[in-house]
mmCIF file of C-alpha atoms and ligand atoms in Angstrom:
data_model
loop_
_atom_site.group_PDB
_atom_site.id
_atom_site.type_symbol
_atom_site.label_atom_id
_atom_site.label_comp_id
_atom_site.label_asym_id
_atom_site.label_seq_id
_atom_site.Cartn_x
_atom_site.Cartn_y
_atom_site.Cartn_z
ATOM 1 C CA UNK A 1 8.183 -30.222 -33.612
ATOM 2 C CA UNK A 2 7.621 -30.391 -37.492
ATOM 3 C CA UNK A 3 10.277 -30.163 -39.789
ATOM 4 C CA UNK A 4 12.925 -30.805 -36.905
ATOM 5 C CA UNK A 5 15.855 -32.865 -37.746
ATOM 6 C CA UNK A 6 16.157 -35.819 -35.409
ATOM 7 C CA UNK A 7 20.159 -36.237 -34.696
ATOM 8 C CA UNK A 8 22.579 -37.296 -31.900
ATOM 9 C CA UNK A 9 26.170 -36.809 -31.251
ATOM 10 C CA UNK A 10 28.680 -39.969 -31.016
ATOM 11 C CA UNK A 11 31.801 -38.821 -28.791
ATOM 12 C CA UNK A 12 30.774 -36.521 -26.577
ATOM 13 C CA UNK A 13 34.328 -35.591 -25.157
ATOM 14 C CA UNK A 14 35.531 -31.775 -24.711
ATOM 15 C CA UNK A 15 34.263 -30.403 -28.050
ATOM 16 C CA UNK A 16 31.169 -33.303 -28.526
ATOM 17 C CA UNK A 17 29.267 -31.579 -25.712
ATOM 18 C CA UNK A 18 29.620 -28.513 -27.422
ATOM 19 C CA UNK A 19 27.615 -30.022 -30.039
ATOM 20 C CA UNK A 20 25.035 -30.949 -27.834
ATOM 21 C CA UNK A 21 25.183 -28.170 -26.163
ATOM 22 C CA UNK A 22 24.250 -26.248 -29.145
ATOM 23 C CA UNK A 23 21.524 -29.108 -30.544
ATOM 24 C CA UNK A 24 19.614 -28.592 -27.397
ATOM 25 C CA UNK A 25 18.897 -25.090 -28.247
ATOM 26 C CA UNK A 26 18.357 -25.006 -31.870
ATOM 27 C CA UNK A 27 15.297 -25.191 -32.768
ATOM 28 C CA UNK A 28 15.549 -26.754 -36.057
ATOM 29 C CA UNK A 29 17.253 -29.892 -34.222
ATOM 30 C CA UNK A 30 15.318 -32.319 -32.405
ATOM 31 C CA UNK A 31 18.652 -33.599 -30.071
ATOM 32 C CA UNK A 32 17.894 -37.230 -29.746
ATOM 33 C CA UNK A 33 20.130 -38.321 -27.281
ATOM 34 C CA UNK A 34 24.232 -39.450 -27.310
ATOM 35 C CA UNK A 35 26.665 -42.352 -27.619
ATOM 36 C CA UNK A 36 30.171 -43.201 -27.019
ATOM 37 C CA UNK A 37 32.483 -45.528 -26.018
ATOM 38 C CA UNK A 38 33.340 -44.132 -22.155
ATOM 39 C CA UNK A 39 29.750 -45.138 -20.985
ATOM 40 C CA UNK A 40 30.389 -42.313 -17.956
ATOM 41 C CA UNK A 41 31.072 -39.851 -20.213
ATOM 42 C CA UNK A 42 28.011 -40.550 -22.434
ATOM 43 C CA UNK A 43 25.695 -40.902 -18.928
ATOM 44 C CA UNK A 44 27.627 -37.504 -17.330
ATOM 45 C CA UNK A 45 26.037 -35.755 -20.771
ATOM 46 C CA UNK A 46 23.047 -37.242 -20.998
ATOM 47 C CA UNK A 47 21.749 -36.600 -17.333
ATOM 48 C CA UNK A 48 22.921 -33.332 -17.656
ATOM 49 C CA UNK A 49 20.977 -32.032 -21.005
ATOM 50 C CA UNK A 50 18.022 -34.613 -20.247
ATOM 51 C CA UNK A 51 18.606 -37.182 -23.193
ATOM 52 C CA UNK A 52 18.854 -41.230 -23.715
ATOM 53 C CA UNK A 53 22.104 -42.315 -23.533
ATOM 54 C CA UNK A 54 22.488 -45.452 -26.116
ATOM 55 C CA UNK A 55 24.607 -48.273 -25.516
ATOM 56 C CA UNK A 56 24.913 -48.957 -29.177
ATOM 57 C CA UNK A 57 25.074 -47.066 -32.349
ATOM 58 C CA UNK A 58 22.960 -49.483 -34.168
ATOM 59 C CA UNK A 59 19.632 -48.559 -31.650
ATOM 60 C CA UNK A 60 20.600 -44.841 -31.501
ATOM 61 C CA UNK A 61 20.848 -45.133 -35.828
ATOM 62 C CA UNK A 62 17.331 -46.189 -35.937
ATOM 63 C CA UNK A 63 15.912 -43.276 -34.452
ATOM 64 C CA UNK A 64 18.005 -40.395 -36.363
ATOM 65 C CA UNK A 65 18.345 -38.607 -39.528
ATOM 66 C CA UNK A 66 21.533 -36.955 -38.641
ATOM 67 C CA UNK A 67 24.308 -37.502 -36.864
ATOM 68 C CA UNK A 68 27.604 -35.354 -35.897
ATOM 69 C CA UNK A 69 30.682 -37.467 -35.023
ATOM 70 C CA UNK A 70 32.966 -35.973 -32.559
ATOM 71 C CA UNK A 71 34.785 -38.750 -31.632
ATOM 72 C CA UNK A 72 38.827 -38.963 -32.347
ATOM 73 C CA UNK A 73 40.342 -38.532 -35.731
ATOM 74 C CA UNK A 74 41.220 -42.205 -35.591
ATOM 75 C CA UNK A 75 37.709 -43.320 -35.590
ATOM 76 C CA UNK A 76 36.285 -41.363 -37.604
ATOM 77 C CA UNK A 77 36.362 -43.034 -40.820
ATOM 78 C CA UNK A 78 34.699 -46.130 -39.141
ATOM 79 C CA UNK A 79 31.550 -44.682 -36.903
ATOM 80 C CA UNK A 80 30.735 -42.433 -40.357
ATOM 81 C CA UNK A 81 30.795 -45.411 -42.228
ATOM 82 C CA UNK A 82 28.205 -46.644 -40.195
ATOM 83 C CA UNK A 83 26.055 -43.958 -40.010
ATOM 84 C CA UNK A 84 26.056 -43.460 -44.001
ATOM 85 C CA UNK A 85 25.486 -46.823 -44.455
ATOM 86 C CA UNK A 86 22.408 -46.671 -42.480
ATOM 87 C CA UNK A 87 21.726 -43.572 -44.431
ATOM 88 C CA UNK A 88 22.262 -40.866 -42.138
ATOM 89 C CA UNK A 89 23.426 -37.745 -43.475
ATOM 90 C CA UNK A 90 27.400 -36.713 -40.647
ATOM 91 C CA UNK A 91 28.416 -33.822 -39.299
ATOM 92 C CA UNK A 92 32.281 -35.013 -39.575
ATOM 93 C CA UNK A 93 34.633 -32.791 -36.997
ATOM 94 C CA UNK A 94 38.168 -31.953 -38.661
ATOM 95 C CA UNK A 95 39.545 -33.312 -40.143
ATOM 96 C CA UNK A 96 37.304 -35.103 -42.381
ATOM 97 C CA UNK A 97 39.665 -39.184 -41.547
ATOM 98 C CA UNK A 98 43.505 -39.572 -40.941
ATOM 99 C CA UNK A 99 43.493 -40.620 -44.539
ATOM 100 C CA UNK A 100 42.736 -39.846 -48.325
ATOM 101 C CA UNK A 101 41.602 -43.066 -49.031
ATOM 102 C CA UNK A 102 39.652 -43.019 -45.854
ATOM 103 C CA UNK A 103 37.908 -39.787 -46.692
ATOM 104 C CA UNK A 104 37.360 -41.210 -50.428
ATOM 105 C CA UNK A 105 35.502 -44.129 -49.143
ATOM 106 C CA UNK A 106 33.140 -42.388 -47.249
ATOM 107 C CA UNK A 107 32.289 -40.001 -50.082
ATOM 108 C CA UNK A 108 31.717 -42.374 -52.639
ATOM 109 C CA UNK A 109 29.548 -44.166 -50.087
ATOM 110 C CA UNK A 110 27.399 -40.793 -49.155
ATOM 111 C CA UNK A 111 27.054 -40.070 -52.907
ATOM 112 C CA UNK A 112 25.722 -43.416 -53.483
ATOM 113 C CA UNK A 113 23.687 -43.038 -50.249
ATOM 114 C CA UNK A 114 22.705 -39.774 -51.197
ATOM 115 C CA UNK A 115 23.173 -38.065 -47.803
ATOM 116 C CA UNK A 116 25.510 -35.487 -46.571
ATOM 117 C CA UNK A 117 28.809 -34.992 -45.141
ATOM 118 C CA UNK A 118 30.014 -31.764 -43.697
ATOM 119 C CA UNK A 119 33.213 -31.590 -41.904
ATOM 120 C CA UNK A 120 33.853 -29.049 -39.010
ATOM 121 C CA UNK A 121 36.618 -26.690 -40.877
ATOM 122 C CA UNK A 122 35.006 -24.286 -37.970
ATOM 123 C CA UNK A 123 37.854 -21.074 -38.651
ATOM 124 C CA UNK A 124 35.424 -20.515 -42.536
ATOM 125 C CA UNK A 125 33.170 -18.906 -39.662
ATOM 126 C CA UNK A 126 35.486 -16.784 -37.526
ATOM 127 C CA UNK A 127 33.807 -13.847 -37.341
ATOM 128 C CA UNK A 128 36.788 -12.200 -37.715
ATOM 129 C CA UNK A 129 37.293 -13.550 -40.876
ATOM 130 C CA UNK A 130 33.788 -12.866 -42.188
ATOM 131 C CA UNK A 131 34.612 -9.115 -43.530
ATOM 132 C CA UNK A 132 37.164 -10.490 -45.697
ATOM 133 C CA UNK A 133 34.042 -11.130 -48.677
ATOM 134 C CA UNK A 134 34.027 -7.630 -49.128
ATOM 135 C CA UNK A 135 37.086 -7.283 -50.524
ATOM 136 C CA UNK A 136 38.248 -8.837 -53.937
ATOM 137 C CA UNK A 137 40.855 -11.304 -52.095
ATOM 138 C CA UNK A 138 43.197 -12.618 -54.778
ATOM 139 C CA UNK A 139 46.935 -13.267 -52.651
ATOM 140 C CA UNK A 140 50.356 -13.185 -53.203
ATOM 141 C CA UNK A 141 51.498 -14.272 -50.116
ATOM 142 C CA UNK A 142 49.686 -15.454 -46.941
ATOM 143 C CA UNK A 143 51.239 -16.524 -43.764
ATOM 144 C CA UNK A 144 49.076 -18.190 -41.029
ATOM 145 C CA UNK A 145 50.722 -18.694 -37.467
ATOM 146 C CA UNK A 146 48.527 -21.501 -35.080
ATOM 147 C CA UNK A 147 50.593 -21.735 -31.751
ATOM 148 C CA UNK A 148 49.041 -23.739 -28.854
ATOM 149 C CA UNK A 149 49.955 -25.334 -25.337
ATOM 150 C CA UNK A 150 50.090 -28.883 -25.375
ATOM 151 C CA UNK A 151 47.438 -31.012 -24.824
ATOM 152 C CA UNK A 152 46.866 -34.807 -25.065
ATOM 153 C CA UNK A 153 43.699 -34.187 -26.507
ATOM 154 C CA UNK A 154 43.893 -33.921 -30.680
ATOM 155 C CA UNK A 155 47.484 -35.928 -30.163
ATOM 156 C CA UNK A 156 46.662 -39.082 -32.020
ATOM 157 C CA UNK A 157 47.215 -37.264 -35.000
ATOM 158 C CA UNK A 158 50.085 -35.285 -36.018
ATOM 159 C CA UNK A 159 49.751 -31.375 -35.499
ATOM 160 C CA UNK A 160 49.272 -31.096 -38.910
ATOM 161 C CA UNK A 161 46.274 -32.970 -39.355
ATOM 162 C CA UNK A 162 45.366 -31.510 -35.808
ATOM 163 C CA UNK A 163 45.798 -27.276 -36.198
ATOM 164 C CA UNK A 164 47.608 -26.482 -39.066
ATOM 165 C CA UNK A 165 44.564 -28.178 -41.336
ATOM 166 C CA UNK A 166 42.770 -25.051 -40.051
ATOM 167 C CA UNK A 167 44.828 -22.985 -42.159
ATOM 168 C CA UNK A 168 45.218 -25.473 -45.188
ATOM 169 C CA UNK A 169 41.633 -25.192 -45.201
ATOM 170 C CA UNK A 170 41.670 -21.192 -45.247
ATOM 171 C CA UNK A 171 44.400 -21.230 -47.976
ATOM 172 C CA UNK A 172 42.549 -23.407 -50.036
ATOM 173 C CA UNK A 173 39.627 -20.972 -49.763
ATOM 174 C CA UNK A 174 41.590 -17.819 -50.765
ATOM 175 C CA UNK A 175 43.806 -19.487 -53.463
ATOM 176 C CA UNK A 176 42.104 -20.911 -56.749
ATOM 177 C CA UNK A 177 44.971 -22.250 -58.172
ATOM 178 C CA UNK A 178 47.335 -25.762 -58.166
ATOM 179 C CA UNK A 179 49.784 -26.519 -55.888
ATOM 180 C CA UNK A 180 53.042 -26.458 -57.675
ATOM 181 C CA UNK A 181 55.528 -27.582 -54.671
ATOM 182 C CA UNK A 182 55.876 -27.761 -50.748
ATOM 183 C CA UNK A 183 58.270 -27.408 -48.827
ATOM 184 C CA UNK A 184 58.015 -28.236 -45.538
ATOM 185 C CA UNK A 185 60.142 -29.133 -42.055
ATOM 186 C CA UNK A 186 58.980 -30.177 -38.404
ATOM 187 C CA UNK A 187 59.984 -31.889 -35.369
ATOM 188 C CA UNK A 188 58.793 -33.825 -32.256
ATOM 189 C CA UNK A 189 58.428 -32.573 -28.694
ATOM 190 C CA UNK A 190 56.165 -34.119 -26.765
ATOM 191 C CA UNK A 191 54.703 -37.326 -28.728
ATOM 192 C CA UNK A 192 56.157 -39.486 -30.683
ATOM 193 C CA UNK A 193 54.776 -37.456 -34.492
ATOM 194 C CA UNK A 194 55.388 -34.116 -35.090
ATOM 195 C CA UNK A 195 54.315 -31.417 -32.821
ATOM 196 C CA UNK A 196 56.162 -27.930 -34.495
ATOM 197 C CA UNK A 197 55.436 -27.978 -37.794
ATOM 198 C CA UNK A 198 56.207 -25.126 -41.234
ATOM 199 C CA UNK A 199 55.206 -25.480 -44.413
ATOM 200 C CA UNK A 200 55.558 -23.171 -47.373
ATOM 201 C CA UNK A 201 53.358 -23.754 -50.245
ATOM 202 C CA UNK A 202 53.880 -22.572 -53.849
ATOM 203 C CA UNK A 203 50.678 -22.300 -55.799
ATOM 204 C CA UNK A 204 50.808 -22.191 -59.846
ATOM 205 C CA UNK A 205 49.996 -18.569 -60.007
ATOM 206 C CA UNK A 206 52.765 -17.464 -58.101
ATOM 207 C CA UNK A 207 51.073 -16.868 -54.403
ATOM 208 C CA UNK A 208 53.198 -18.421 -51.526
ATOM 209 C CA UNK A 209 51.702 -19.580 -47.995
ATOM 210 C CA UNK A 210 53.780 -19.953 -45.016
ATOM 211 C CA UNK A 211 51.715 -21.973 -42.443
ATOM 212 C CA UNK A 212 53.439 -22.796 -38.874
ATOM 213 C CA UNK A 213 51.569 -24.905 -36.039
ATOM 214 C CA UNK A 214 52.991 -25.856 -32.816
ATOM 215 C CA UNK A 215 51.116 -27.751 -30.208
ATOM 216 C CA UNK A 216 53.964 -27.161 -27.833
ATOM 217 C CA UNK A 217 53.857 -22.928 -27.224
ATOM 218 C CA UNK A 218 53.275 -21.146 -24.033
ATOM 219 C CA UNK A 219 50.244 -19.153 -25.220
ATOM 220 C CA UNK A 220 47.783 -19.233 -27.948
ATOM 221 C CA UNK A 221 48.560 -17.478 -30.763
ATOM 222 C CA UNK A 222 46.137 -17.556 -34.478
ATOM 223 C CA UNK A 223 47.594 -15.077 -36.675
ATOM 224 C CA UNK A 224 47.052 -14.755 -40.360
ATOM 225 C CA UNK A 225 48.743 -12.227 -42.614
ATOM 226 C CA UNK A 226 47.641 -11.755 -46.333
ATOM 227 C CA UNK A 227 49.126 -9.513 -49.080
ATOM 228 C CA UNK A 228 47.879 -8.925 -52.231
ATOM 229 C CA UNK A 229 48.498 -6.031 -55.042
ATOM 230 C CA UNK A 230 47.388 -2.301 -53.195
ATOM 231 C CA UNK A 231 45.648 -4.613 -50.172
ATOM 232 C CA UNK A 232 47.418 -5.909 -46.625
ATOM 233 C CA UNK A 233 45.176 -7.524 -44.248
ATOM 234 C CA UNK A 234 45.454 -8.628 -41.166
ATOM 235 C CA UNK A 235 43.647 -11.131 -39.258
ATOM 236 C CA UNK A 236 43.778 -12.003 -35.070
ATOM 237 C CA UNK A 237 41.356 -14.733 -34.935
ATOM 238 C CA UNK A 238 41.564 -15.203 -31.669
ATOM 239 C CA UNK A 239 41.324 -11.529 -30.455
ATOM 240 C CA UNK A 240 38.629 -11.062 -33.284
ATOM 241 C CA UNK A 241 40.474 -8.061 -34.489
ATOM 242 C CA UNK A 242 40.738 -7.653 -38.803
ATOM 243 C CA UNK A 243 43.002 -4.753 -40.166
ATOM 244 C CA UNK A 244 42.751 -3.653 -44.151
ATOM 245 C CA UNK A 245 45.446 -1.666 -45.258
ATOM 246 C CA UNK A 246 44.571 -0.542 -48.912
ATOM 247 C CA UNK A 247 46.623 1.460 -51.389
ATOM 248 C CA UNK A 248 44.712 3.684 -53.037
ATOM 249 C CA UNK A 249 45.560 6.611 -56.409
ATOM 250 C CA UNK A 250 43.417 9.335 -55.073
ATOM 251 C CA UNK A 251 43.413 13.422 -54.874
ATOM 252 C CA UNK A 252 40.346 13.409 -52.446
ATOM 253 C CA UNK A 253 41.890 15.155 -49.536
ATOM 254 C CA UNK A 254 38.840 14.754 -47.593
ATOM 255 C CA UNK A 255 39.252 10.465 -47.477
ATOM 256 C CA UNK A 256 41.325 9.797 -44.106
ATOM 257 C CA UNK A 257 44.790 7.750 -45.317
ATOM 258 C CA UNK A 258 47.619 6.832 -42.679
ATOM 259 C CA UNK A 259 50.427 7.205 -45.826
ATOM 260 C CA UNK A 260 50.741 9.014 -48.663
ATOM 261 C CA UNK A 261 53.187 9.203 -51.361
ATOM 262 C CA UNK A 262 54.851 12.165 -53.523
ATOM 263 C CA UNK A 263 52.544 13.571 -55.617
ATOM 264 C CA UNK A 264 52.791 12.155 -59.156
ATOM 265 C CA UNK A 265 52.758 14.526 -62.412
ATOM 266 C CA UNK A 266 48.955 13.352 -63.048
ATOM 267 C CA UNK A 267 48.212 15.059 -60.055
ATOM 268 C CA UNK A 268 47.508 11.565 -57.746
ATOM 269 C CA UNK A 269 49.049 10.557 -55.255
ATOM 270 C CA UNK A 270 49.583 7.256 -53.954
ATOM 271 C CA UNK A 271 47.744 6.666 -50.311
ATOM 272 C CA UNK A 272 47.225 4.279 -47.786
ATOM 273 C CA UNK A 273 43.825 3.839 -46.457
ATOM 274 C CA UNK A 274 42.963 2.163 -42.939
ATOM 275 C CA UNK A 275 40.076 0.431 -42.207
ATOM 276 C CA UNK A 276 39.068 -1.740 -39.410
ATOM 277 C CA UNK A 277 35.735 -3.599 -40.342
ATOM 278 C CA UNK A 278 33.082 -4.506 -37.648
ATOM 279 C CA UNK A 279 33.487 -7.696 -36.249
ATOM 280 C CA UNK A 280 29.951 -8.943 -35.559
ATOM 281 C CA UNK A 281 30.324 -11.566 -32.650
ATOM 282 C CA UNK A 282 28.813 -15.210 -33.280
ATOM 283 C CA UNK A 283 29.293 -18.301 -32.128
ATOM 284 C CA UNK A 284 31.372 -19.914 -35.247
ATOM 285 C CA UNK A 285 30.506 -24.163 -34.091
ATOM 286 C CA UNK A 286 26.679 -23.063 -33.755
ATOM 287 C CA UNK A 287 26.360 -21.230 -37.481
ATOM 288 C CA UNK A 288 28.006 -24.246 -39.149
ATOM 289 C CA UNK A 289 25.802 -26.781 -37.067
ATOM 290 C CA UNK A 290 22.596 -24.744 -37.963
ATOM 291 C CA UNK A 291 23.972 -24.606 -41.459
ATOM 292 C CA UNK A 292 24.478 -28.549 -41.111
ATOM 293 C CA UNK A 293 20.989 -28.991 -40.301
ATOM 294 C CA UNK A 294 19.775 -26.449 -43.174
ATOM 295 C CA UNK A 295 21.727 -28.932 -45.792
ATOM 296 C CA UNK A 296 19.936 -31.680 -44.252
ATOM 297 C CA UNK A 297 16.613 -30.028 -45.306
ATOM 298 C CA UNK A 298 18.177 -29.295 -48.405
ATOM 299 C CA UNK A 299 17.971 -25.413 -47.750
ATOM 300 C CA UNK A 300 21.484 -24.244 -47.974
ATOM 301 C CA UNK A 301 24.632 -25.712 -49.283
ATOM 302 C CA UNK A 302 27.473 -27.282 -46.737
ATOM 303 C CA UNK A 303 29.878 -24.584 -45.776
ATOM 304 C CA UNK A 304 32.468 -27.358 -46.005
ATOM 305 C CA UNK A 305 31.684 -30.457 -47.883
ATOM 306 C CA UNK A 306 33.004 -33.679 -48.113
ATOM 307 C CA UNK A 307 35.305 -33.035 -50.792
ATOM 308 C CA UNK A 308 36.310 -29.618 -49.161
ATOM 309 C CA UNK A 309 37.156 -31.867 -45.921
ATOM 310 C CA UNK A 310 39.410 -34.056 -48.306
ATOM 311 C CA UNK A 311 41.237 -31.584 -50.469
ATOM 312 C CA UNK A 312 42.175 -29.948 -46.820
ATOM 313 C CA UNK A 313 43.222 -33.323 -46.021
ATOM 314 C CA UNK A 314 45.537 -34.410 -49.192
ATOM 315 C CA UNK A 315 47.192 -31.051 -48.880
ATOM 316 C CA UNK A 316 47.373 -31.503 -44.854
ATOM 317 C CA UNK A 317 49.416 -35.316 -45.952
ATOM 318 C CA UNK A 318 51.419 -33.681 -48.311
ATOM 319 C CA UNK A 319 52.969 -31.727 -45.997
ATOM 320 C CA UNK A 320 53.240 -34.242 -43.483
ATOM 321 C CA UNK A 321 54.981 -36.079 -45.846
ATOM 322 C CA UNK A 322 57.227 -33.776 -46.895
ATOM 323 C CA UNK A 323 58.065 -33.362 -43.302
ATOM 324 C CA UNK A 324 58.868 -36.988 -42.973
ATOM 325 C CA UNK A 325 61.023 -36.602 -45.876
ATOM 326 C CA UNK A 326 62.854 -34.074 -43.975
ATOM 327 C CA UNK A 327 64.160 -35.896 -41.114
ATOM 328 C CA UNK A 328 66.179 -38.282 -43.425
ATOM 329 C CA UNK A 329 68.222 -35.529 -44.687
HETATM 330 P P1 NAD B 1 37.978 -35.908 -26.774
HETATM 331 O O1 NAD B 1 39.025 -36.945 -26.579
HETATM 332 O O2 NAD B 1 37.746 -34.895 -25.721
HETATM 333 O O3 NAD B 1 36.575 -36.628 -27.055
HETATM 334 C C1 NAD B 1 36.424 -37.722 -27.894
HETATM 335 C C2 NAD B 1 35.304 -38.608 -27.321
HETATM 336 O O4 NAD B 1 35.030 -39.644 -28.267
HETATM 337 C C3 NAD B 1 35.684 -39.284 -26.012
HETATM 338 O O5 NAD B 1 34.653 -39.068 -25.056
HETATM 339 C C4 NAD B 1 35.810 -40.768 -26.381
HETATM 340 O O6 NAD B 1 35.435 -41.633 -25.333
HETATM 341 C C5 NAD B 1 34.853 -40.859 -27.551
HETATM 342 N N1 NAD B 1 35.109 -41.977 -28.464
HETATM 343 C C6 NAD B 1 36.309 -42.489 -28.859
HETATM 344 N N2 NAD B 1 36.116 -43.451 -29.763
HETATM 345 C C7 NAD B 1 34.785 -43.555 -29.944
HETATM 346 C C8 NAD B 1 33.969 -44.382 -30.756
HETATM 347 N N3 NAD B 1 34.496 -45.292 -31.590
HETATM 348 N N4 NAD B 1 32.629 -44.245 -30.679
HETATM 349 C C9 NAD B 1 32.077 -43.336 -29.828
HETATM 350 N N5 NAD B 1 32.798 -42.524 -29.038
HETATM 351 C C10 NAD B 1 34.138 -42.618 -29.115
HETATM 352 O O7 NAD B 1 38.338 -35.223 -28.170
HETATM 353 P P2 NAD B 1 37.845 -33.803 -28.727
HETATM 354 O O8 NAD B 1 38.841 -32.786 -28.400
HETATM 355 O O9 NAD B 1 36.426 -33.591 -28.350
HETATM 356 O O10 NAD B 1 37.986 -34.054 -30.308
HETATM 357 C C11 NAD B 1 37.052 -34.805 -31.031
HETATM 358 C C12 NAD B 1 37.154 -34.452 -32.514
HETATM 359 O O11 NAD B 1 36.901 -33.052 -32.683
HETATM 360 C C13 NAD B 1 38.525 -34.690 -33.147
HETATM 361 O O12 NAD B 1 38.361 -35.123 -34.475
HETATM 362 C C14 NAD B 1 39.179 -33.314 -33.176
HETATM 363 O O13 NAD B 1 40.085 -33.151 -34.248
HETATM 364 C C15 NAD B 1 37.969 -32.432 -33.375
HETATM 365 N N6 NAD B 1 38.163 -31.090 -32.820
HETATM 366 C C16 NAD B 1 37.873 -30.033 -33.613
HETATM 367 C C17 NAD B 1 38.040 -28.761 -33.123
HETATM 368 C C18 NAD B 1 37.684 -27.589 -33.996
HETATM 369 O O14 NAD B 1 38.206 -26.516 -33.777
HETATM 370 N N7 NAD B 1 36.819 -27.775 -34.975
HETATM 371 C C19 NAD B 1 38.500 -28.541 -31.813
HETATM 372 C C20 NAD B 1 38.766 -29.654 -31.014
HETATM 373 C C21 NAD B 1 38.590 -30.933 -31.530
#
């Protein structure tokens, strides 16, 4: 079809047939067909959607505009070189390389290119986040819990870089201010980097985020927790469930508040209004690979650029950092 943006996925492990799953149906992708390194993998996904299966990136670059790569942190850095060099605008999955320099490289290289990189921050698009742009969100304090059970998969990476960049990414998004120090502790469970991991971040204007990640809990926990002046929200974004709690001056009996104060000598008193916005279901990985395509044909802007993807990831080192700084105390 016209105006259809050829592209194919390279790694199509556990979350790389999601992608395909999703470029099969969207109509604004033409899903050329897959590649990756376990050739059963690549031939399990490709029978089963209908597509060629290539047996090198070079032949599958020739025949794409786009490509996402889903393959391990590790290798990221080197297949998008590749495709960007070929000029091929990459869907990068988070985070954007295992380092700064890495992610540098390839953005200097798309900019000279001229083609895209978007990197698969996916939680900008939990729906249960999405209310949160009607309110003026300026924090004080934000604490983000990511709990998980261990997996091997994501584990070449630290859990930093692996769940709590998730959250760096959010508190990047809600803060607009510099860092002015970290603190930060973790420790090792069940590989040899660290698998629990806290940090608390000071910005310059004062707000404070507490971020934990563990990659070693019994359930699956994604909690966030924001406070501001007169506004507490809070987020499940894995139940989908958002709570506002807003303090209000008001003498409007007829608004419904859960609190109220004593009744100042202006005649106000201070309330506390409930509200639980509608959480309109979507399917977060297929809005930000539709959006993906969109910035290919130059219609919308990335939700999360390149340079997003790497300010996520200097913070994200940071911390690790500061967490191998730790254990020599
Ligand atoms: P996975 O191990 O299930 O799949 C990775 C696939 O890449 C495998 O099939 C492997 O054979 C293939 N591969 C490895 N090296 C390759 C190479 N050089 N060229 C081509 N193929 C190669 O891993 P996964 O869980 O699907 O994770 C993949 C990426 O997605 C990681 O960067 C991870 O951080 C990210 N991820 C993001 C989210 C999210 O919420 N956005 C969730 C899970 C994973």
């Amino acid at each position: 079809m016209k105006d259809q943006i050829k592209i194919a996925v390279i790694g199509v492990g556990h979350l790389g047939k999601h992608h395909v799953e999703h470029f099969h149906t969207i109509k604004e992708a033409h899903l050329v067909g897959v590649y990756d390194i376990d050739k059963n993998r690549s031939e399990k996904i490709s029978n089963l959607y209908g597509i060629q299966n290539f047996d090198n990136i070079d032949t599958l670059l020739n025949k794409v505009n786009a490509v996402s790569v889903v393959t391990p942190t590790s290798e990221h850095k080197s297949v998008a070189l590749k495709c960007i060099e070929n000029r091929k605008h990459v869907f990068i999955e988070k985070p954007i390389t295992s380092t700064v320099s890495d992610a540098d490289d390839l953005i200097a290289l798309a900019r000279k290119q001229n083609t895209i990189i978007q990197v698969g921050h996916i939680e900008r698009l939990n729906p249960a986040l999405l209310p949160l742009k009607d309110y003026d969100i300026n924090p004080r304090f934000i604490e983000i819990q990511r709990l998980a059970p261990y997996m091997e998969r994501g584990s070449d990476v630290p859990v930093v870089l692996d769940l709590m960049i998730h959250d760096i990414d959010l508190v990047l998004t809600f803060v607009s201010s510099a860092i002015k120090d970290i603190k930060a502790t973790g420790i090792s469970i069940m590989t040899n980097s660290v698998d629990i991991a806290n940090a608390r971040i000071r910005f310059e204007n004062g707000c404070v985020a507490n971020l934990t990640s563990s990659r070693v809990a019994k359930d699956r926990v994604r909690k966030m927790k924001l406070f501001q002046q007169d506004l507490y929200i809070t987020v499940d974004l894995l139940m989908s469930l958002t709570e506002v709690y807003k303090a209000v001056d008001q003498n409007n009996n007829n608004i419904k508040t859960i609190m109220s104060a004593p009744l100042e000598s202006n005649g106000h008193n201070r309330q506390i209004l409930y509200e639980k916005p509608k959480i309109v279901k979507n399917d977060a990985l297929k809005m930000e690979l539709k959006n993906f395509l969109a910035a290919v044909k130059k219609e919308e802007e990335p939700i999360v650029d390149g340079e997003a993807g790497r300010r996520a990831l200097d913070l994200a080192i940071k911390i690790q950092d500061k967490i191998l700084e730790s254990f020599k105390t």
